[in-house]
XYZ file of C-alpha atoms in Angstrom:
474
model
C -51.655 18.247 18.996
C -50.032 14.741 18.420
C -47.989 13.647 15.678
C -45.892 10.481 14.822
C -42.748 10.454 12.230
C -40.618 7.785 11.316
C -37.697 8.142 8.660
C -37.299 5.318 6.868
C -33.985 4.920 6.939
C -32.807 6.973 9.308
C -29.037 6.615 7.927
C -28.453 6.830 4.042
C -25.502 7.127 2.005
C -24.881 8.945 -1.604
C -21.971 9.724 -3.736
C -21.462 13.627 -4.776
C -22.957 14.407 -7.700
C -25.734 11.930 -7.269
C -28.875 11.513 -4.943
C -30.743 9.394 -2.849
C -34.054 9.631 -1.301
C -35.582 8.616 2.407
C -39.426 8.245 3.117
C -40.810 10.590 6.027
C -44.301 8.578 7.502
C -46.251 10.823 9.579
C -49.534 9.813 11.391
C -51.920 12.047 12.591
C -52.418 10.819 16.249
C -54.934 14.104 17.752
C -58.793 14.335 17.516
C -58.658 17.262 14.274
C -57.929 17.489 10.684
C -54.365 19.233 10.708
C -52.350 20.537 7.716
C -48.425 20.495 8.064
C -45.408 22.185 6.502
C -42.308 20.905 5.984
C -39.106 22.935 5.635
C -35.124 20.895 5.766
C -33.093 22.499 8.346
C -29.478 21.958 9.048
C -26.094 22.200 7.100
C -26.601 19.946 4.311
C -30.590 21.463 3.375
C -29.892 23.961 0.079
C -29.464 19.637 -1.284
C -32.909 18.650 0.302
C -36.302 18.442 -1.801
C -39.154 17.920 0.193
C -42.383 16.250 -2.010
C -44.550 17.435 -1.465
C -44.222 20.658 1.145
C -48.020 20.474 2.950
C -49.664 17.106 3.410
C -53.270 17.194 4.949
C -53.964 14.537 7.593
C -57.592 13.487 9.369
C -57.067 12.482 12.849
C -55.679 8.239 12.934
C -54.542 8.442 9.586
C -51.105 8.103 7.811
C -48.818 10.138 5.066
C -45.804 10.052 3.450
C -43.387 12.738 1.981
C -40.162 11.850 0.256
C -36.761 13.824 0.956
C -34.396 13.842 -1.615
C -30.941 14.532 -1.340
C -28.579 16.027 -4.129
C -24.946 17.083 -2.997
C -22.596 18.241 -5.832
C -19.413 17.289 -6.607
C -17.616 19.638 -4.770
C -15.272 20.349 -1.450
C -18.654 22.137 0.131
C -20.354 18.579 0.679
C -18.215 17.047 2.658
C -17.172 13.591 3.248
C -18.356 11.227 6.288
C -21.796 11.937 8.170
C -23.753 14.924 7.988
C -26.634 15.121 10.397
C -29.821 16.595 8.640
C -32.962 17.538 10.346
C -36.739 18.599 8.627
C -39.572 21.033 10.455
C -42.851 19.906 10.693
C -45.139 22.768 11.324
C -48.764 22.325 12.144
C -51.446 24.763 10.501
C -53.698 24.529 13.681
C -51.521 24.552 16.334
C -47.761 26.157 14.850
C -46.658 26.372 18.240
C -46.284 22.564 18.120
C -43.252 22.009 15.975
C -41.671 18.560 15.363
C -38.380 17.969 14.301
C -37.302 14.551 13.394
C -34.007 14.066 12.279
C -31.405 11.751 10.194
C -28.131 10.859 9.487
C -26.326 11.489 5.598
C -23.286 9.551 4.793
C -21.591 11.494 1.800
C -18.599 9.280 0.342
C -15.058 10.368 -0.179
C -13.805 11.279 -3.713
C -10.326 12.985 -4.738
C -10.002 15.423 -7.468
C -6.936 17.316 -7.610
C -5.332 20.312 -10.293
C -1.964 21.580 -11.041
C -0.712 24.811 -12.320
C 2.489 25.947 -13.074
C 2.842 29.604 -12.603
C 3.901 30.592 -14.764
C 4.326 27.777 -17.498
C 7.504 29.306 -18.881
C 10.311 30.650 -16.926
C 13.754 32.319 -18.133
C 17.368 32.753 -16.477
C 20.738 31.949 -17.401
C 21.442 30.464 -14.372
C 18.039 29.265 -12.641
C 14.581 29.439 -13.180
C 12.001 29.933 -10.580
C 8.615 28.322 -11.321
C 5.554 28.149 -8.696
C 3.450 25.236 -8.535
C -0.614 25.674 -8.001
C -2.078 22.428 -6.432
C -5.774 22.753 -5.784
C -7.532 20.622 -3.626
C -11.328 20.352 -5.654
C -12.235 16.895 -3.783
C -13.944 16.564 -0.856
C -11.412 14.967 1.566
C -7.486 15.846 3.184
C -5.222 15.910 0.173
C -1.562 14.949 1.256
C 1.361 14.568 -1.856
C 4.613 14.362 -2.846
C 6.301 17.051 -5.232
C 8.844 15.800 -7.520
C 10.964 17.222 -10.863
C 12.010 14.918 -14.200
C 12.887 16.283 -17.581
C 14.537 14.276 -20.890
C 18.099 14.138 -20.451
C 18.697 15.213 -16.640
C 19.805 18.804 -18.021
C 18.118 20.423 -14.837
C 18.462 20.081 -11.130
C 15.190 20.433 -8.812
C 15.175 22.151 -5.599
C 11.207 22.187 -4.582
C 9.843 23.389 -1.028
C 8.113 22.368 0.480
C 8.688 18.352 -0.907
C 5.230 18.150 0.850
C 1.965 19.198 0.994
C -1.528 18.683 3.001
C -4.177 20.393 1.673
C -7.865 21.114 2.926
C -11.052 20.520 0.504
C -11.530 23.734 -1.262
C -8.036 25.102 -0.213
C -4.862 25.185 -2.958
C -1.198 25.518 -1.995
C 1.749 27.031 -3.546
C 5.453 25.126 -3.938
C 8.516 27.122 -4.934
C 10.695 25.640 -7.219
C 13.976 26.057 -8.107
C 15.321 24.821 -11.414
C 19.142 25.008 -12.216
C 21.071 23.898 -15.674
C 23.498 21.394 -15.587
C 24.998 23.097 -17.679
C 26.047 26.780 -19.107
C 25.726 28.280 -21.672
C 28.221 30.775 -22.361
C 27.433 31.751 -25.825
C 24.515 31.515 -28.468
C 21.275 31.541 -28.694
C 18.482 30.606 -26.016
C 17.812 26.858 -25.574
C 14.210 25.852 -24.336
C 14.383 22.570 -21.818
C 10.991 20.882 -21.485
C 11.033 19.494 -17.971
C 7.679 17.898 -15.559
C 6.655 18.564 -12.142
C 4.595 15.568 -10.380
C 2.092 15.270 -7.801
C 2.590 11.968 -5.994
C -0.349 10.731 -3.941
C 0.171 7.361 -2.132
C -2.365 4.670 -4.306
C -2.931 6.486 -7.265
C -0.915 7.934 -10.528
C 1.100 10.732 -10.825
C -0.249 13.772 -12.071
C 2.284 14.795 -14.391
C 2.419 19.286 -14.838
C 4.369 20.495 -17.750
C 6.784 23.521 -18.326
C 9.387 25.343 -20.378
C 12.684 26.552 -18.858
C 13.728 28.798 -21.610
C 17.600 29.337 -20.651
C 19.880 32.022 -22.177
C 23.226 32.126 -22.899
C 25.865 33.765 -20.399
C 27.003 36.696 -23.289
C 24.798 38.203 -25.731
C 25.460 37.205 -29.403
C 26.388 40.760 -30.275
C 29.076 40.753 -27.642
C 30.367 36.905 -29.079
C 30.094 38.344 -32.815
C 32.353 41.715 -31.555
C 35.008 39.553 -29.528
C 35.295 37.162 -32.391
C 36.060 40.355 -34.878
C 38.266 41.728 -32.088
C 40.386 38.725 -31.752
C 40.749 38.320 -35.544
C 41.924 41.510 -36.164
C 44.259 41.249 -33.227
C 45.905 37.875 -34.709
C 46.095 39.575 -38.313
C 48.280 42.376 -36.749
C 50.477 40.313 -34.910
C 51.019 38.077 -37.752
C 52.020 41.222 -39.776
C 54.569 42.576 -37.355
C 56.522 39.779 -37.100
C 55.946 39.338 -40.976
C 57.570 42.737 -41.181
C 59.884 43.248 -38.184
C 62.705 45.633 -38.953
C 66.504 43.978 -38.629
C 68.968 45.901 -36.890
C 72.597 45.274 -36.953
C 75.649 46.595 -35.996
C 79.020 47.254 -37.537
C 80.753 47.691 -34.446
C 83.194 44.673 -34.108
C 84.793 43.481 -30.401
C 89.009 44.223 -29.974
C 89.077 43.389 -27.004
C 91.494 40.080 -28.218
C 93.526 42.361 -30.697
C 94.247 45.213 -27.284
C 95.422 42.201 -25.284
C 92.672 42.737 -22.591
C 92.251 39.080 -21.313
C 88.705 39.016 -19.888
C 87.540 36.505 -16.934
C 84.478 34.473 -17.050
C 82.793 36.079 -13.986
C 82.464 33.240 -11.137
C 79.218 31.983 -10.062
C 76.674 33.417 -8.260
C 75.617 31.237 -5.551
C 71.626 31.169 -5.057
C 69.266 30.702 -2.146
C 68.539 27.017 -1.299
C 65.501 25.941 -2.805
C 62.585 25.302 -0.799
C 61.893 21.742 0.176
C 59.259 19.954 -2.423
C 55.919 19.092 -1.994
C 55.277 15.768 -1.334
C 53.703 15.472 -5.384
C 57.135 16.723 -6.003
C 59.432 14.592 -4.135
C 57.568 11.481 -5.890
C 58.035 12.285 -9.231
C 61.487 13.468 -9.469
C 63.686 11.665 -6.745
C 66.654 11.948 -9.266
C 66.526 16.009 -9.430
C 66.554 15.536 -5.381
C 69.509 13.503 -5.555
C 71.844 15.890 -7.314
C 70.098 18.991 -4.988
C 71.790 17.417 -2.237
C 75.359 16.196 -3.545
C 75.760 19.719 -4.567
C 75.087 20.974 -1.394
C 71.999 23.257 -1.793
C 70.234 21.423 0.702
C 67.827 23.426 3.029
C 69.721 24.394 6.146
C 66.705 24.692 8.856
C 62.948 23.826 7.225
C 60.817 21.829 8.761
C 58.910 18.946 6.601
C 55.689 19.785 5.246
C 52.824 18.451 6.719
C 49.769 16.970 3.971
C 46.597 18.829 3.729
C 43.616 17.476 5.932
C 41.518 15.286 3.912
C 38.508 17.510 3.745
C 35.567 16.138 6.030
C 32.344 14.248 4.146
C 28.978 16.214 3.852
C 26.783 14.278 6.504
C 22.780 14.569 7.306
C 24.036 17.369 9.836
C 26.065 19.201 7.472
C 22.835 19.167 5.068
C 20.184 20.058 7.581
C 22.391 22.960 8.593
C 23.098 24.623 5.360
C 19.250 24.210 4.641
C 18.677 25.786 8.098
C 20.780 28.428 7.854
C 19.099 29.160 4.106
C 14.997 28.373 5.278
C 14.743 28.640 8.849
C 11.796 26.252 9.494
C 11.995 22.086 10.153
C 14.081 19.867 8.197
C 14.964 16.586 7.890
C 18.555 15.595 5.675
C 19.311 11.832 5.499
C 21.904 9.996 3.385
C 22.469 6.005 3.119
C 25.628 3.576 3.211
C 25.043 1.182 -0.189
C 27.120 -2.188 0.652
C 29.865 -2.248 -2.447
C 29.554 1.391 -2.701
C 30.120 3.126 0.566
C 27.913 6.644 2.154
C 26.153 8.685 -0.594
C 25.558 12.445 -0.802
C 22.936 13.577 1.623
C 18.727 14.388 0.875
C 16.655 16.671 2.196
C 12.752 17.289 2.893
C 11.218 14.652 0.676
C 13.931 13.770 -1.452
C 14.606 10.575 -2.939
C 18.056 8.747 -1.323
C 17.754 5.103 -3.407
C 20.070 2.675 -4.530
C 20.753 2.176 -7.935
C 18.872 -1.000 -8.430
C 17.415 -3.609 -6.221
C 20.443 -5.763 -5.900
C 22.308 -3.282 -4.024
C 21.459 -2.597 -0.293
C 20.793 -0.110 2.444
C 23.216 -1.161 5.558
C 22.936 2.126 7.684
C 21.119 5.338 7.674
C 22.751 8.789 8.940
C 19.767 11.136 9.867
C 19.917 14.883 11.229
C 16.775 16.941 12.385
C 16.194 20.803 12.562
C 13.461 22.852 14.496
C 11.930 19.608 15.942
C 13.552 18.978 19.462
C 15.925 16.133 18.655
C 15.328 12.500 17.378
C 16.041 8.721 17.685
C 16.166 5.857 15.963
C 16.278 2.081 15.792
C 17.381 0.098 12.554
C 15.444 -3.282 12.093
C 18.480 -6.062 10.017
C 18.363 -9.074 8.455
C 18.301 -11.849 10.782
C 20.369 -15.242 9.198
C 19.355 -17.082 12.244
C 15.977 -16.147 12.300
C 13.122 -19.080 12.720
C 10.193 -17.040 12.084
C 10.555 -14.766 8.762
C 11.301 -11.782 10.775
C 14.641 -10.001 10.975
C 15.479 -7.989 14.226
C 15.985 -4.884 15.900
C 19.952 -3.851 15.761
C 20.744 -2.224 18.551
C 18.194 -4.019 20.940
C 17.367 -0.227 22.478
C 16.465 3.156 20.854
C 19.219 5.503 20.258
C 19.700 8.544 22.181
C 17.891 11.310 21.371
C 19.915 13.481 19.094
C 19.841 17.128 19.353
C 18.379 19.305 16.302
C 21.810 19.777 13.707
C 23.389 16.534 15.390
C 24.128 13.061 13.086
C 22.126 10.049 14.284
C 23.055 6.592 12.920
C 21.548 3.558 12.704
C 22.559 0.378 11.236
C 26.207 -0.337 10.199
C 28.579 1.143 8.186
C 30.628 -1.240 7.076
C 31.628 -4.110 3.829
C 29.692 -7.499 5.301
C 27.491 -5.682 7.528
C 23.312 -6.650 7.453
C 21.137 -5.035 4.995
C 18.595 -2.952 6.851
C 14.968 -4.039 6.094
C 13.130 -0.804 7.934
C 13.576 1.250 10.816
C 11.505 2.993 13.345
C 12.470 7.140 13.968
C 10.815 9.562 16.229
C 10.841 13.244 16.794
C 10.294 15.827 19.707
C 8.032 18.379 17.964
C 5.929 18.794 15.202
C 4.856 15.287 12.546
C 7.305 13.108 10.705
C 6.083 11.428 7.972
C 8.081 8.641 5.481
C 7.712 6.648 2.299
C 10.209 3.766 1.671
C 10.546 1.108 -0.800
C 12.063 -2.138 -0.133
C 13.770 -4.765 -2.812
C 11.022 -6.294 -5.206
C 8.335 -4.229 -4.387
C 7.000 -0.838 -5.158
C 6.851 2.048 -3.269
C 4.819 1.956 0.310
C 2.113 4.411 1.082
C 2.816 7.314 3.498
C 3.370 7.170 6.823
C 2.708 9.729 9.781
C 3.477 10.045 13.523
C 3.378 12.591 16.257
C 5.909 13.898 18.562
C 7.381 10.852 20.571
C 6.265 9.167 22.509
C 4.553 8.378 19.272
C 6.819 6.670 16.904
C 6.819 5.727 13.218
C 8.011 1.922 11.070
C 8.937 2.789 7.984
C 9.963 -0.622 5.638
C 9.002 -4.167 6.119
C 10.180 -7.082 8.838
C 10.270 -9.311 6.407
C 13.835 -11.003 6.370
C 13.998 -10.958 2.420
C 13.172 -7.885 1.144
C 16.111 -5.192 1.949
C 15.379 -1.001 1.839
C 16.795 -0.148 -1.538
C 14.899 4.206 -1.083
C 13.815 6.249 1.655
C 11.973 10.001 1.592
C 11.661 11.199 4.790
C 9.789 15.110 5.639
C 8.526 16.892 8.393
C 5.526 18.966 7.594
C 4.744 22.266 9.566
């Protein structure tokens, strides 16, 4: 038996949710009339038509059946090339089986959904939401979580910041949301607040809840301390309204028995103990008189001030995290020329500037559960001839161990704005998003363990970092 295919084309291409059809020729090359089946093999054949299923060929001459391919709009067909294959089976000799095959190209699309679970949370002092992303496209999904609400009533602690998640597959975020403020008494107060998915190129997609928070006391207890109170004023007021006098007749002789009484002489006290130093500024007079009258401390040593207490760095973050979430961290914070270091973020968090006149002059980052890091800040270069600012210091830094501060750039009024900087990690992926002055935010970046490094920012001279999120994904 002797048979000739040809798929015309061999490579196609079709969008989910539509189709697209290739032409199978097939030539009868033996000496007998021959019947053949056709049946689609291979991963992507419960989409495959075959029109018709037996074609009936004298020996020399030529058919055709069409193949017609359907995938839905779902994770299962999946993006990129799918290799397809159809089974020709001949009625006279079935022993003989050809098996031409093809090449699919399905395209990428991204559909993603949100659920908050469950919509409405209650707590006096925190509310702890869950956030359902599911991944219904057919490609990687990697985003950002982030919190808003009217007003900034509520603070957002969300883990992870990040997420990568498989076609088909959904992942879960914890999230942590905490009042700005108490309520100590009254009724409950509902704050609206909004949970976004950020996905680098496209919009938000904005999930909506209710924190419904409740007051510290019940209203019954308020209503009973409020009676309490009043009836305890209305008492008082009455006693001293009607406080018995006493008096007595008895009348002092001792003039008229010629006793002559002595004032009693004074009582000489302990010295008093030397002042703080608040003290000794604001009263240098009462000081002054201390000492003429001699009540001077004999032997105590001067007070020394209290330490200043020590700022919160990127290590001090990453550790408390740590020592809360055992897992991989990352905790940054950012020096703001004018305005000195800011309090340190964590695990996607946004550390920005208040607007794009201000600028990033050095970064302090600290690592945990990912073998150390370095870094190298990239500056604004006055002299530069070219458009491009430069790498400040020439060499990486050291590699900082896990819990350690690492700093890059310059801390200091006059120093140069930082325009990017390149980081790298011992273990695990580090990923970053930055924006830089006069433009919006970047897309996001990944890198493996070093030797592998990652540039987040521009080398542009002109545009300065004015935000930075930096995580590191399990």
């Amino acid at each position: 038996m002797s048979l000739w295919t040809s798929l015309e084309p061999a490579s196609a291409t079709v969008d989910p949710g539509g189709s697209t059809r290739v032409r199978l020729r097939l030539r009868n090359t033996g000496d007998v009339v021959d019947e053949y089946r056709f049946e689609p093999v291979g991963g992507i054949a419960p989409w495959t038509a075959v029109e018709p299923q037996t074609l009936r060929l004298y020996p020399g001459t030529t058919g055709t059946v069409d193949l017609t391919f359907t995938p839905p709009r779902t994770p299962d067909a999946t993006a990129g090339p799918n290799p397809y294959a159809v089974r020709i089976t001949p009625t006279e000799h079935p022993e003989a089986v050809t098996v031409p095959e093809g090449n699919l190209t399905i395209t990428p699309f991204t559909e993603v959904r949100a659920e908050l679970v469950p919509p409405t949370v209650k707590g006096r002092f925190r509310g702890r939401p869950r956030l359902a992303v599911d991944n219904l496209g057919n490609t990687k999904l990697t985003a950002s979580i982030s919190g808003n609400d009217n007003g900034d009533q509520l603070s957002y602690d969300i883990h992870p910041g990040n997420v990568q998640i498989e076609p088909g597959r959904a992942a879960f975020v914890k999230a942590s949301l905490k009042p700005r403020k108490i309520i100590w008494f009254g009724p409950k107060e509902q704050r609206p607040y909004t949970l976004n998915v950020l996905r680098s190129g496209a919009n938000p997609l904005p999930v909506e809840g209710t924190y419904l928070q409740r007051g510290f006391l019940p209203r019954w207890l308020a209503t009973f301390l409020g009676v309490v109170l009043a009836l305890a004023l209305t008492f008082l007021m009455l006693w001293i309204a009607y406080k018995p006098q006493v008096r007595t007749a008895a009348t002092e002789q001792l003039k008229d028995a010629g006793v002559s009484t002595l004032a009693p002489s004074p009582t000489l006290s302990a010295a008093p103990p030397p002042p703080s130093p608040a003290a000794t500024s604001a009263a240098p007079a009462a000081e002054t008189s201390t000492a003429a009258a001699g009540g001077g401390s004999g032997g105590g040593g001067d007070s020394k001030p209290s330490a200043k207490p020590k700022p919160a760095t990127a290590a001090t973050a990453v550790k408390k995290l740590a020592a809360r979430d055992a897992g991989r961290h990352v905790c940054y914070r950012i020096y703001i020329g004018g305005k000195g270091w800011q309090a340190p973020e964590c695990d996607g968090a946004t550390a920005a500037t208040s607007t794009d006149d201000e600028q990033i002059l050095s970064v302090n980052i600290a690592v945990s559960g990912t073998a150390g890091s370095a870094a190298n800040a990239f500056i604004h270069d006055p002299a530069s001839t070219n458009g491009y600012g430069k790498y400040q210091p020439s060499g990486w830094t050291a590699i900082i161990p896990d819990g350690k501060d690492n700093y890059i750039g310059a801390a200091k009024p006059g120093a140069a704005y930082m325009t990017g900087f390149a980081n790298n990690i011992g273990s695990g992926q580090l990923c970053w998003i930055v924006r830089n002055s006069g433009w919006d935010w970047g897309g996001q970046g990944c890198a493996k363990p070093r030797p592998e490094y990652g540039f987040a920012g521009t080398l542009d001279n002109a545009h300065w970092l004015v935000a930075v999120r930096m995580t590191v994904p399990n």
